[in-house]
Short mmCIF file of C-alpha atoms and ligand atoms in Angstrom, two decimals:
data_model
loop_
_atom_site.label_atom_id
_atom_site.label_comp_id
_atom_site.label_asym_id
_atom_site.label_seq_id
_atom_site.Cartn_x
_atom_site.Cartn_y
_atom_site.Cartn_z
CA UNK A 1 190.37 72.73 51.11
CA UNK A 2 189.07 73.47 54.59
CA UNK A 3 188.79 77.24 55.10
CA UNK A 4 191.16 78.92 57.53
CA UNK A 5 189.71 80.32 60.70
CA UNK A 6 188.95 83.96 59.91
CA UNK A 7 190.74 85.26 63.00
CA UNK A 8 193.90 83.37 61.96
CA UNK A 9 195.16 86.69 60.65
CA UNK A 10 198.66 85.51 59.72
CA UNK A 11 197.44 82.23 58.16
CA UNK A 12 199.21 79.94 60.62
CA UNK A 13 196.79 77.09 59.89
CA UNK A 14 198.38 76.77 56.46
CA UNK A 15 201.30 75.03 58.21
CA UNK A 16 199.06 72.03 58.97
CA UNK A 17 198.66 69.00 56.70
CA UNK A 18 195.51 68.65 54.58
CA UNK A 19 194.36 65.81 56.83
CA UNK A 20 194.86 67.93 59.95
CA UNK A 21 192.99 70.86 58.40
CA UNK A 22 190.15 68.62 57.29
CA UNK A 23 189.86 67.21 60.80
CA UNK A 24 189.77 70.72 62.29
CA UNK A 25 187.14 71.67 59.72
CA UNK A 26 184.89 68.82 60.88
CA UNK A 27 185.44 69.77 64.50
CA UNK A 28 184.58 73.42 63.76
CA UNK A 29 181.44 72.44 61.89
CA UNK A 30 180.25 70.24 64.77
CA UNK A 31 181.03 72.87 67.41
CA UNK A 32 179.32 75.69 65.52
CA UNK A 33 176.26 73.58 64.68
CA UNK A 34 175.69 71.60 67.89
CA UNK A 35 177.62 73.19 70.75
CA UNK A 36 177.47 76.96 70.19
CA UNK A 37 173.65 77.09 70.42
CA UNK A 38 173.54 75.31 73.81
CA UNK A 39 176.71 76.60 75.50
CA UNK A 40 175.18 79.57 77.33
CA UNK A 41 172.19 77.66 78.60
CA UNK A 42 174.31 74.84 80.10
CA UNK A 43 176.71 77.43 81.53
CA UNK A 44 173.83 79.28 83.20
CA UNK A 45 172.41 76.05 84.66
CA UNK A 46 175.90 74.89 85.74
CA UNK A 47 175.34 71.58 83.96
CA UNK A 48 177.62 69.71 81.62
CA UNK A 49 176.09 68.86 78.18
CA UNK A 50 176.83 65.12 78.23
CA UNK A 51 175.43 64.71 74.72
CA UNK A 52 178.74 66.08 73.38
CA UNK A 53 180.80 63.18 74.77
CA UNK A 54 180.10 60.62 72.00
CA UNK A 55 180.36 62.96 68.98
CA UNK A 56 183.66 64.34 70.27
CA UNK A 57 184.96 60.76 70.51
CA UNK A 58 183.99 60.23 66.86
CA UNK A 59 185.90 63.40 66.01
CA UNK A 60 188.98 61.84 67.61
CA UNK A 61 189.29 64.34 70.45
CA UNK A 62 190.21 61.86 73.21
CA UNK A 63 193.85 60.84 72.97
CA UNK A 64 194.76 62.33 69.57
CA UNK A 65 198.40 62.36 70.71
CA UNK A 66 198.43 58.75 71.91
CA UNK A 67 199.62 56.34 69.17
CA UNK A 68 197.60 53.45 70.61
CA UNK A 69 194.26 55.21 70.11
CA UNK A 70 194.71 58.18 67.76
CA UNK A 71 192.70 58.23 64.53
CA UNK A 72 195.64 59.38 62.40
CA UNK A 73 199.23 60.46 62.87
CA UNK A 74 199.24 64.17 63.73
CA UNK A 75 201.35 66.94 65.22
CA UNK A 76 201.19 68.71 68.58
CA UNK A 77 200.53 71.88 66.56
CA UNK A 78 197.35 70.27 65.17
CA UNK A 79 196.29 69.23 68.68
CA UNK A 80 196.87 72.79 69.81
CA UNK A 81 194.62 74.10 67.07
CA UNK A 82 191.94 71.61 68.14
CA UNK A 83 192.13 73.07 71.68
CA UNK A 84 191.81 76.57 70.17
CA UNK A 85 188.77 75.60 68.08
CA UNK A 86 187.15 74.10 71.20
CA UNK A 87 187.94 77.12 73.38
CA UNK A 88 186.57 79.44 70.69
CA UNK A 89 183.11 77.92 71.09
CA UNK A 90 182.92 76.62 74.66
CA UNK A 91 185.70 76.67 77.27
CA UNK A 92 183.65 74.23 79.38
CA UNK A 93 183.70 71.57 76.67
CA UNK A 94 187.37 72.38 75.98
CA UNK A 95 188.12 71.84 79.67
CA UNK A 96 186.19 68.56 79.74
CA UNK A 97 188.49 67.34 76.95
CA UNK A 98 191.55 68.83 78.64
CA UNK A 99 190.76 66.65 81.65
CA UNK A 100 189.62 63.49 79.84
CA UNK A 101 192.26 63.47 77.14
CA UNK A 102 195.03 65.76 78.36
CA UNK A 103 195.25 64.93 82.04
CA UNK A 104 193.61 61.53 82.58
CA UNK A 105 194.53 59.70 79.36
CA UNK A 106 198.01 61.25 79.20
CA UNK A 107 198.67 60.08 82.79
CA UNK A 108 197.93 56.52 81.71
CA UNK A 109 199.86 56.92 78.44
CA UNK A 110 202.89 58.43 80.19
CA UNK A 111 202.96 56.37 83.38
CA UNK A 112 200.84 53.26 82.78
CA UNK A 113 202.22 49.84 81.80
CA UNK A 114 201.42 48.50 78.32
CA UNK A 115 198.73 46.35 79.88
CA UNK A 116 197.16 49.31 81.72
CA UNK A 117 197.22 51.36 78.53
CA UNK A 118 195.45 48.60 76.58
CA UNK A 119 192.90 48.13 79.36
CA UNK A 120 191.91 51.80 79.76
CA UNK A 121 192.83 53.96 76.80
CA UNK A 122 190.61 52.48 74.03
CA UNK A 123 187.53 52.75 76.22
CA UNK A 124 188.41 56.32 77.13
CA UNK A 125 189.07 57.20 73.47
CA UNK A 126 185.59 55.95 72.55
CA UNK A 127 184.00 58.02 75.31
CA UNK A 128 182.66 54.89 77.03
CA UNK A 129 184.72 55.79 80.09
CA UNK A 130 185.10 59.31 81.48
CA UNK A 131 188.27 60.11 83.38
CA UNK A 132 189.41 62.72 85.88
CA UNK A 133 192.74 63.78 87.37
CA UNK A 134 193.12 64.29 91.09
CA UNK A 135 196.24 66.19 92.07
CA UNK A 136 195.15 69.41 93.82
CA UNK A 137 194.11 69.23 97.48
CA UNK A 138 192.35 71.65 99.82
CA UNK A 139 195.67 72.56 101.46
CA UNK A 140 197.93 72.02 98.48
CA UNK A 141 197.54 73.82 95.14
CA UNK A 142 200.60 75.40 93.55
CA UNK A 143 202.85 73.19 95.68
CA UNK A 144 200.80 70.05 95.04
CA UNK A 145 203.61 68.02 93.51
CA UNK A 146 205.62 68.32 96.74
CA UNK A 147 203.01 69.17 99.35
CA UNK A 148 200.53 66.31 98.85
CA UNK A 149 198.87 65.12 102.03
CA UNK A 150 196.87 62.23 100.53
CA UNK A 151 198.57 59.01 101.58
CA UNK A 152 198.95 55.57 100.04
CA UNK A 153 199.85 52.63 102.27
CA UNK A 154 200.63 49.24 100.80
CA UNK A 155 198.81 46.30 102.35
CA UNK A 156 199.78 43.08 100.55
CA UNK A 157 198.44 43.26 97.02
CA UNK A 158 196.36 46.36 97.62
CA UNK A 159 196.95 50.00 98.48
CA UNK A 160 194.93 51.97 101.03
CA UNK A 161 194.35 55.63 100.12
CA UNK A 162 193.33 58.36 102.57
CA UNK A 163 192.97 62.09 102.04
CA UNK A 164 191.06 64.71 100.09
CA UNK A 165 191.23 66.42 96.71
CA UNK A 166 189.77 69.72 95.54
CA UNK A 167 188.73 71.15 92.18
CA UNK A 168 188.75 67.83 90.36
CA UNK A 169 187.15 68.38 86.93
CA UNK A 170 184.61 65.83 85.58
CA UNK A 171 184.75 64.04 88.94
CA UNK A 172 181.02 64.11 89.71
CA UNK A 173 180.35 61.73 86.82
CA UNK A 174 183.77 60.29 85.96
CA UNK A 175 184.15 56.51 85.95
CA UNK A 176 187.81 56.62 86.92
CA UNK A 177 189.96 59.22 88.66
CA UNK A 178 193.75 59.25 88.56
CA UNK A 179 194.58 59.93 92.20
CA UNK A 180 198.07 61.15 93.06
CA UNK A 181 199.16 60.22 96.58
CA UNK A 182 202.31 59.97 98.68
CA UNK A 183 203.54 56.50 99.52
CA UNK A 184 204.03 56.50 103.31
CA UNK A 185 206.90 54.01 102.96
CA UNK A 186 209.21 55.89 100.57
CA UNK A 187 207.61 59.38 100.56
CA UNK A 188 207.29 59.32 96.74
CA UNK A 189 204.25 60.46 94.73
CA UNK A 190 202.41 57.58 93.02
CA UNK A 191 199.38 57.47 90.75
CA UNK A 192 196.33 55.22 91.22
CA UNK A 193 193.36 54.48 88.98
CA UNK A 194 190.42 54.74 91.35
CA UNK A 195 187.01 53.84 90.00
CA UNK A 196 184.22 56.00 91.35
CA UNK A 197 182.26 52.99 92.66
CA UNK A 198 185.03 52.09 95.11
CA UNK A 199 183.96 52.05 98.78
CA UNK A 200 185.23 55.12 100.65
CA UNK A 201 185.35 57.34 97.53
CA UNK A 202 183.02 60.35 97.42
CA UNK A 203 182.88 63.30 95.03
CA UNK A 204 180.83 66.39 95.91
CA UNK A 205 180.17 69.08 93.34
CA UNK A 206 181.63 72.54 94.01
CA UNK A 207 178.68 74.93 93.68
CA UNK A 208 178.29 78.61 92.81
CA UNK A 209 181.29 79.06 90.54
CA UNK A 210 181.45 82.26 88.50
CA UNK A 211 183.64 80.72 85.78
CA UNK A 212 183.51 77.50 83.76
CA UNK A 213 180.11 76.85 85.26
CA UNK A 214 179.36 73.87 83.03
CA UNK A 215 182.50 72.05 84.20
CA UNK A 216 181.70 69.73 87.06
CA UNK A 217 184.46 70.30 89.61
CA UNK A 218 184.37 68.27 92.80
CA UNK A 219 185.78 67.92 96.27
CA UNK A 220 186.83 64.30 96.67
CA UNK A 221 187.28 62.42 99.93
CA UNK A 222 189.13 59.14 100.16
CA UNK A 223 188.51 57.12 103.29
CA UNK A 224 190.38 53.82 103.41
CA UNK A 225 189.89 53.43 99.67
CA UNK A 226 191.41 50.08 98.62
CA UNK A 227 193.02 49.91 95.18
CA UNK A 228 194.68 46.76 93.78
CA UNK A 229 198.38 46.97 92.85
CA UNK A 230 197.30 46.36 89.22
CA UNK A 231 195.68 49.83 89.30
CA UNK A 232 198.79 51.64 90.45
CA UNK A 233 200.35 53.41 87.46
CA UNK A 234 203.38 51.20 87.07
CA UNK A 235 205.82 53.83 85.79
CA UNK A 236 204.87 56.71 88.10
CA UNK A 237 207.38 56.80 90.92
CA UNK A 238 207.82 60.46 91.81
CA UNK A 239 206.24 63.90 91.33
CA UNK A 240 208.19 64.08 88.04
CA UNK A 241 205.48 61.92 86.46
CA UNK A 242 202.90 64.62 87.12
CA UNK A 243 205.32 67.23 85.73
CA UNK A 244 205.64 65.20 82.50
CA UNK A 245 201.87 65.14 82.08
CA UNK A 246 201.51 68.84 82.88
CA UNK A 247 204.24 69.75 80.40
CA UNK A 248 202.06 68.27 77.65
CA UNK A 249 198.78 69.70 78.84
CA UNK A 250 199.94 73.22 79.71
CA UNK A 251 200.73 74.00 76.10
CA UNK A 252 197.24 72.86 75.14
CA UNK A 253 195.71 75.05 77.84
CA UNK A 254 197.65 77.96 76.34
CA UNK A 255 196.03 77.18 72.96
CA UNK A 256 192.65 76.90 74.64
CA UNK A 257 193.18 80.36 76.14
CA UNK A 258 193.80 81.74 72.65
CA UNK A 259 190.52 80.09 71.59
CA UNK A 260 188.70 81.96 74.35
CA UNK A 261 190.24 85.21 73.14
CA UNK A 262 189.13 84.39 69.59
CA UNK A 263 185.58 83.61 70.71
CA UNK A 264 185.35 86.92 72.57
CA UNK A 265 187.00 88.88 69.74
CA UNK A 266 184.63 87.51 67.10
CA UNK A 267 181.59 88.42 69.21
CA UNK A 268 182.99 91.91 69.85
CA UNK A 269 183.69 92.46 66.14
CA UNK A 270 180.17 91.36 65.16
CA UNK A 271 178.71 93.71 67.75
CA UNK A 272 180.90 96.64 66.73
CA UNK A 273 179.68 96.36 63.14
CA UNK A 274 176.02 96.37 64.18
CA UNK A 275 175.88 98.78 67.10
CA UNK A 276 175.25 102.36 66.04
CA UNK A 277 176.23 105.31 68.27
CA UNK A 278 176.68 108.96 67.26
CA UNK A 279 175.06 108.09 63.95
CA UNK A 280 177.46 105.40 62.77
CA UNK A 281 178.55 101.86 63.65
CA UNK A 282 180.88 101.89 66.65
CA UNK A 283 183.31 99.85 64.48
CA UNK A 284 184.05 103.10 62.69
CA UNK A 285 185.15 104.90 65.88
CA UNK A 286 188.91 105.01 66.23
CA UNK A 287 189.06 103.94 69.87
CA UNK A 288 186.89 100.88 69.19
CA UNK A 289 189.20 99.91 66.33
CA UNK A 290 192.09 100.22 68.77
CA UNK A 291 190.46 97.70 71.16
CA UNK A 292 189.73 95.28 68.30
CA UNK A 293 193.20 95.52 66.79
CA UNK A 294 194.94 95.14 70.14
CA UNK A 295 192.82 92.02 70.71
CA UNK A 296 193.75 90.57 67.33
CA UNK A 297 197.41 91.34 67.96
CA UNK A 298 197.26 89.49 71.29
CA UNK A 299 195.64 86.54 69.54
CA UNK A 300 198.22 86.54 66.76
CA UNK A 301 201.24 86.82 69.07
CA UNK A 302 199.84 84.03 71.25
CA UNK A 303 199.26 81.75 68.25
CA UNK A 304 202.86 82.33 67.16
CA UNK A 305 204.21 81.42 70.59
CA UNK A 306 201.93 78.40 70.97
CA UNK A 307 202.80 77.16 67.47
CA UNK A 308 206.48 77.13 68.31
CA UNK A 309 205.91 75.63 71.79
CA UNK A 310 204.01 72.75 70.16
CA UNK A 311 206.55 72.43 67.33
CA UNK A 312 209.30 72.04 69.95
CA UNK A 313 207.22 69.26 71.52
CA UNK A 314 206.97 67.57 68.13
CA UNK A 315 210.76 67.76 67.81
CA UNK A 316 211.29 66.38 71.32
CA UNK A 317 212.83 69.69 72.40
CA UNK A 318 209.99 71.10 74.51
CA UNK A 319 210.91 71.64 78.14
CA UNK A 320 208.75 72.52 81.17
CA UNK A 321 209.82 76.14 80.69
CA UNK A 322 208.47 76.30 77.12
CA UNK A 323 205.00 75.07 78.04
CA UNK A 324 205.05 77.24 81.19
CA UNK A 325 205.86 80.40 79.21
CA UNK A 326 203.18 79.61 76.62
CA UNK A 327 200.59 79.10 79.37
CA UNK A 328 201.57 82.20 81.36
CA UNK A 329 201.77 84.44 78.29
CA UNK A 330 198.66 83.24 76.46
CA UNK A 331 196.47 83.36 79.57
CA UNK A 332 197.67 86.86 80.51
CA UNK A 333 196.95 88.05 76.94
CA UNK A 334 193.56 86.29 77.11
CA UNK A 335 192.62 88.12 80.28
CA UNK A 336 193.47 91.46 78.68
CA UNK A 337 191.67 90.55 75.46
CA UNK A 338 188.38 89.40 76.99
CA UNK A 339 188.34 92.64 79.01
CA UNK A 340 188.75 94.75 75.87
CA UNK A 341 186.08 92.72 74.04
CA UNK A 342 183.67 93.19 76.92
CA UNK A 343 184.40 96.91 76.79
CA UNK A 344 183.50 97.02 73.08
CA UNK A 345 180.04 95.79 74.00
CA UNK A 346 179.47 98.41 76.69
CA UNK A 347 176.73 97.42 79.14
CA UNK A 348 175.63 94.61 76.86
CA UNK A 349 179.03 93.01 77.45
CA UNK A 350 177.84 91.59 80.75
CA UNK A 351 174.92 89.57 79.40
CA UNK A 352 175.44 86.07 78.02
CA UNK A 353 173.29 86.65 74.94
CA UNK A 354 175.78 89.10 73.38
CA UNK A 355 178.49 86.48 73.21
CA UNK A 356 181.42 87.90 75.20
CA UNK A 357 180.32 87.52 78.83
CA UNK A 358 180.80 83.72 79.06
CA UNK A 359 184.34 83.97 77.68
CA UNK A 360 185.05 86.89 80.00
CA UNK A 361 184.03 84.86 83.05
CA UNK A 362 185.59 81.54 81.97
CA UNK A 363 188.94 83.22 81.36
CA UNK A 364 189.35 83.68 85.11
CA UNK A 365 189.46 79.93 85.78
CA UNK A 366 191.79 79.18 82.91
CA UNK A 367 194.12 81.92 84.12
CA UNK A 368 194.58 79.96 87.36
CA UNK A 369 194.35 76.26 86.57
CA UNK A 370 197.23 74.06 85.39
CA UNK A 371 199.61 76.37 87.18
CA UNK A 372 198.89 80.01 87.95
CA UNK A 373 200.67 82.75 86.04
CA UNK A 374 203.01 83.23 89.00
CA UNK A 375 203.99 79.58 89.20
CA UNK A 376 204.50 79.22 85.45
CA UNK A 377 206.58 82.41 85.54
CA UNK A 378 208.75 80.86 88.26
CA UNK A 379 209.24 77.72 86.15
CA UNK A 380 210.60 79.92 83.34
CA UNK A 381 212.56 82.01 85.87
CA UNK A 382 214.25 78.86 87.18
CA UNK A 383 215.23 77.86 83.64
CA UNK A 384 216.73 81.22 82.70
CA UNK A 385 218.48 82.04 85.99
CA UNK A 386 219.30 78.59 87.30
CA UNK A 387 217.71 79.65 90.62
CA UNK A 388 214.48 78.11 91.91
CA UNK A 389 212.40 80.86 93.55
CA UNK A 390 209.36 78.82 94.61
CA UNK A 391 210.16 78.78 98.34
P1 FAD B 401 197.35 78.57 95.57
O1 FAD B 401 198.44 77.62 95.28
O2 FAD B 401 196.84 78.61 96.97
O3 FAD B 401 197.81 80.01 95.13
C1 FAD B 401 197.15 81.22 95.56
C2 FAD B 401 197.93 82.39 94.96
O4 FAD B 401 199.28 82.38 95.46
C3 FAD B 401 198.04 82.32 93.44
O5 FAD B 401 197.96 83.59 92.89
C4 FAD B 401 199.44 81.75 93.22
O6 FAD B 401 200.00 82.09 91.98
C5 FAD B 401 200.19 82.38 94.36
N1 FAD B 401 201.41 81.63 94.74
C6 FAD B 401 201.50 80.37 95.23
N2 FAD B 401 202.79 80.03 95.42
C7 FAD B 401 203.52 81.09 95.01
C8 FAD B 401 204.93 81.37 94.96
N3 FAD B 401 205.85 80.45 95.31
N4 FAD B 401 205.32 82.58 94.52
C9 FAD B 401 204.42 83.51 94.11
N5 FAD B 401 203.08 83.31 94.13
C10 FAD B 401 202.65 82.12 94.59
N6 FAD B 401 193.35 70.40 89.92
C11 FAD B 401 193.40 69.06 89.66
O7 FAD B 401 194.20 68.32 90.25
N7 FAD B 401 192.56 68.49 88.74
C12 FAD B 401 191.66 69.21 88.05
O8 FAD B 401 190.92 68.65 87.23
C13 FAD B 401 191.58 70.62 88.29
N8 FAD B 401 190.66 71.39 87.63
C14 FAD B 401 190.50 72.70 87.99
C15 FAD B 401 189.45 73.45 87.44
C16 FAD B 401 189.20 74.73 87.87
C17 FAD B 401 188.03 75.47 87.34
C18 FAD B 401 190.05 75.34 88.84
C19 FAD B 401 189.81 76.73 89.33
C20 FAD B 401 191.10 74.63 89.35
C21 FAD B 401 191.34 73.30 88.95
N9 FAD B 401 192.38 72.55 89.51
C22 FAD B 401 192.45 71.18 89.25
C23 FAD B 401 193.26 73.13 90.51
C24 FAD B 401 194.25 74.14 89.95
O9 FAD B 401 195.26 73.47 89.25
C25 FAD B 401 194.74 75.01 91.11
O10 FAD B 401 193.69 75.89 91.42
C26 FAD B 401 196.01 75.76 90.79
O11 FAD B 401 197.09 74.89 90.66
C27 FAD B 401 196.34 76.81 91.86
O12 FAD B 401 196.27 76.27 93.13
P2 FAD B 401 195.38 76.99 94.26
O13 FAD B 401 194.08 77.34 93.65
O14 FAD B 401 195.37 76.10 95.45
O15 FAD B 401 196.11 78.33 94.57
#
């Protein structure tokens, strides 16, 4: 039997099937052996470790929720735990998968025709093709579903795209980017599979980030980019298609945030046991125990919420408000937790080598992407009051 994660204090992983636990065990083994030792160095150089792409495909991490390509039948709760295990070791790698599998592949699975799914998804599941998801724009972030300025104009059998995108993860080396644009004829948001070799498409890396440094985020410009009708996602006909994708991925980002908290907590606990002050390990000081226990309580409460958010998805009962609350809650708890864990390490908490600093920094990006805390709060607020407070 695959061992439970030690920080799974209330033994939630016992709810998974043996096959799911075995798969998580293999993932954990790979991440601890091959990713943990290189994560800081790639983070510091702001490079993505591309050598992880193929092994993660073998571990079934691209499209585990898509029946056409998944390695075995599994639950959303299992997929959440996979996001946690990834976040626990490297939020950059977890984000790469969140984009490839969660955003890009799910867009095709949710809104692509059968033919489009068969054309793209197997090659993305094998890691042969890297995908990206282009929704956010320089002038449109939280309001991107409604406020998109990128345009799509139909010209016979092709579409002509013009506009710009910002923050697009994986986009400096992705083979295909799902570009969301407004059809000038009917004003509706449509999705297009744009290959990066298309004339008029450019992706420029965003430099000097202080969080998720290994993730390659890009500014994209689209100048008269021509895309055949066969590459328009056939079932995406309004901004609701993007909401459907984000409902799935937001819950996984919430799980990923718990993983970041776990990574920071484990490093803080190790440090507290070793570091001696006033003649004894700081782990034996009451106030340090308070920081550690509060961190573990945040982790545990977040796992409980995420487990139920994913279980609702499995039952077909998960709404936008459930994934939004999970994301807002888990990321707020993460931000608190990584701060406490950094505090446990004192001055050493700000150097990468001691194991908390990278999680502390990366938490800032995860707090804001896939809907900020404010916007996810307003999604829940709309559900409970019946009043939309966005504008
Ligand atoms: P803004 O929308 O400008 O918000 C600024 C502030 O105002 C926030 O605090 C926000 O909560 C607040 N605010 C906005 N509206 C309201 C309101 N109505 N009420 C109260 N407060 C409000 N996008 C993609 O499409 N693809 C990607 O792959 C991708 N990857 C990303 C990776 C990283 C590392 C980052 C940082 C971002 C990424 N994003 C991506 C974009 C991300 O989704 C946006 O940053 C996010 O949606 C917020 O938009 P914004 O940054 O433009 O902030």
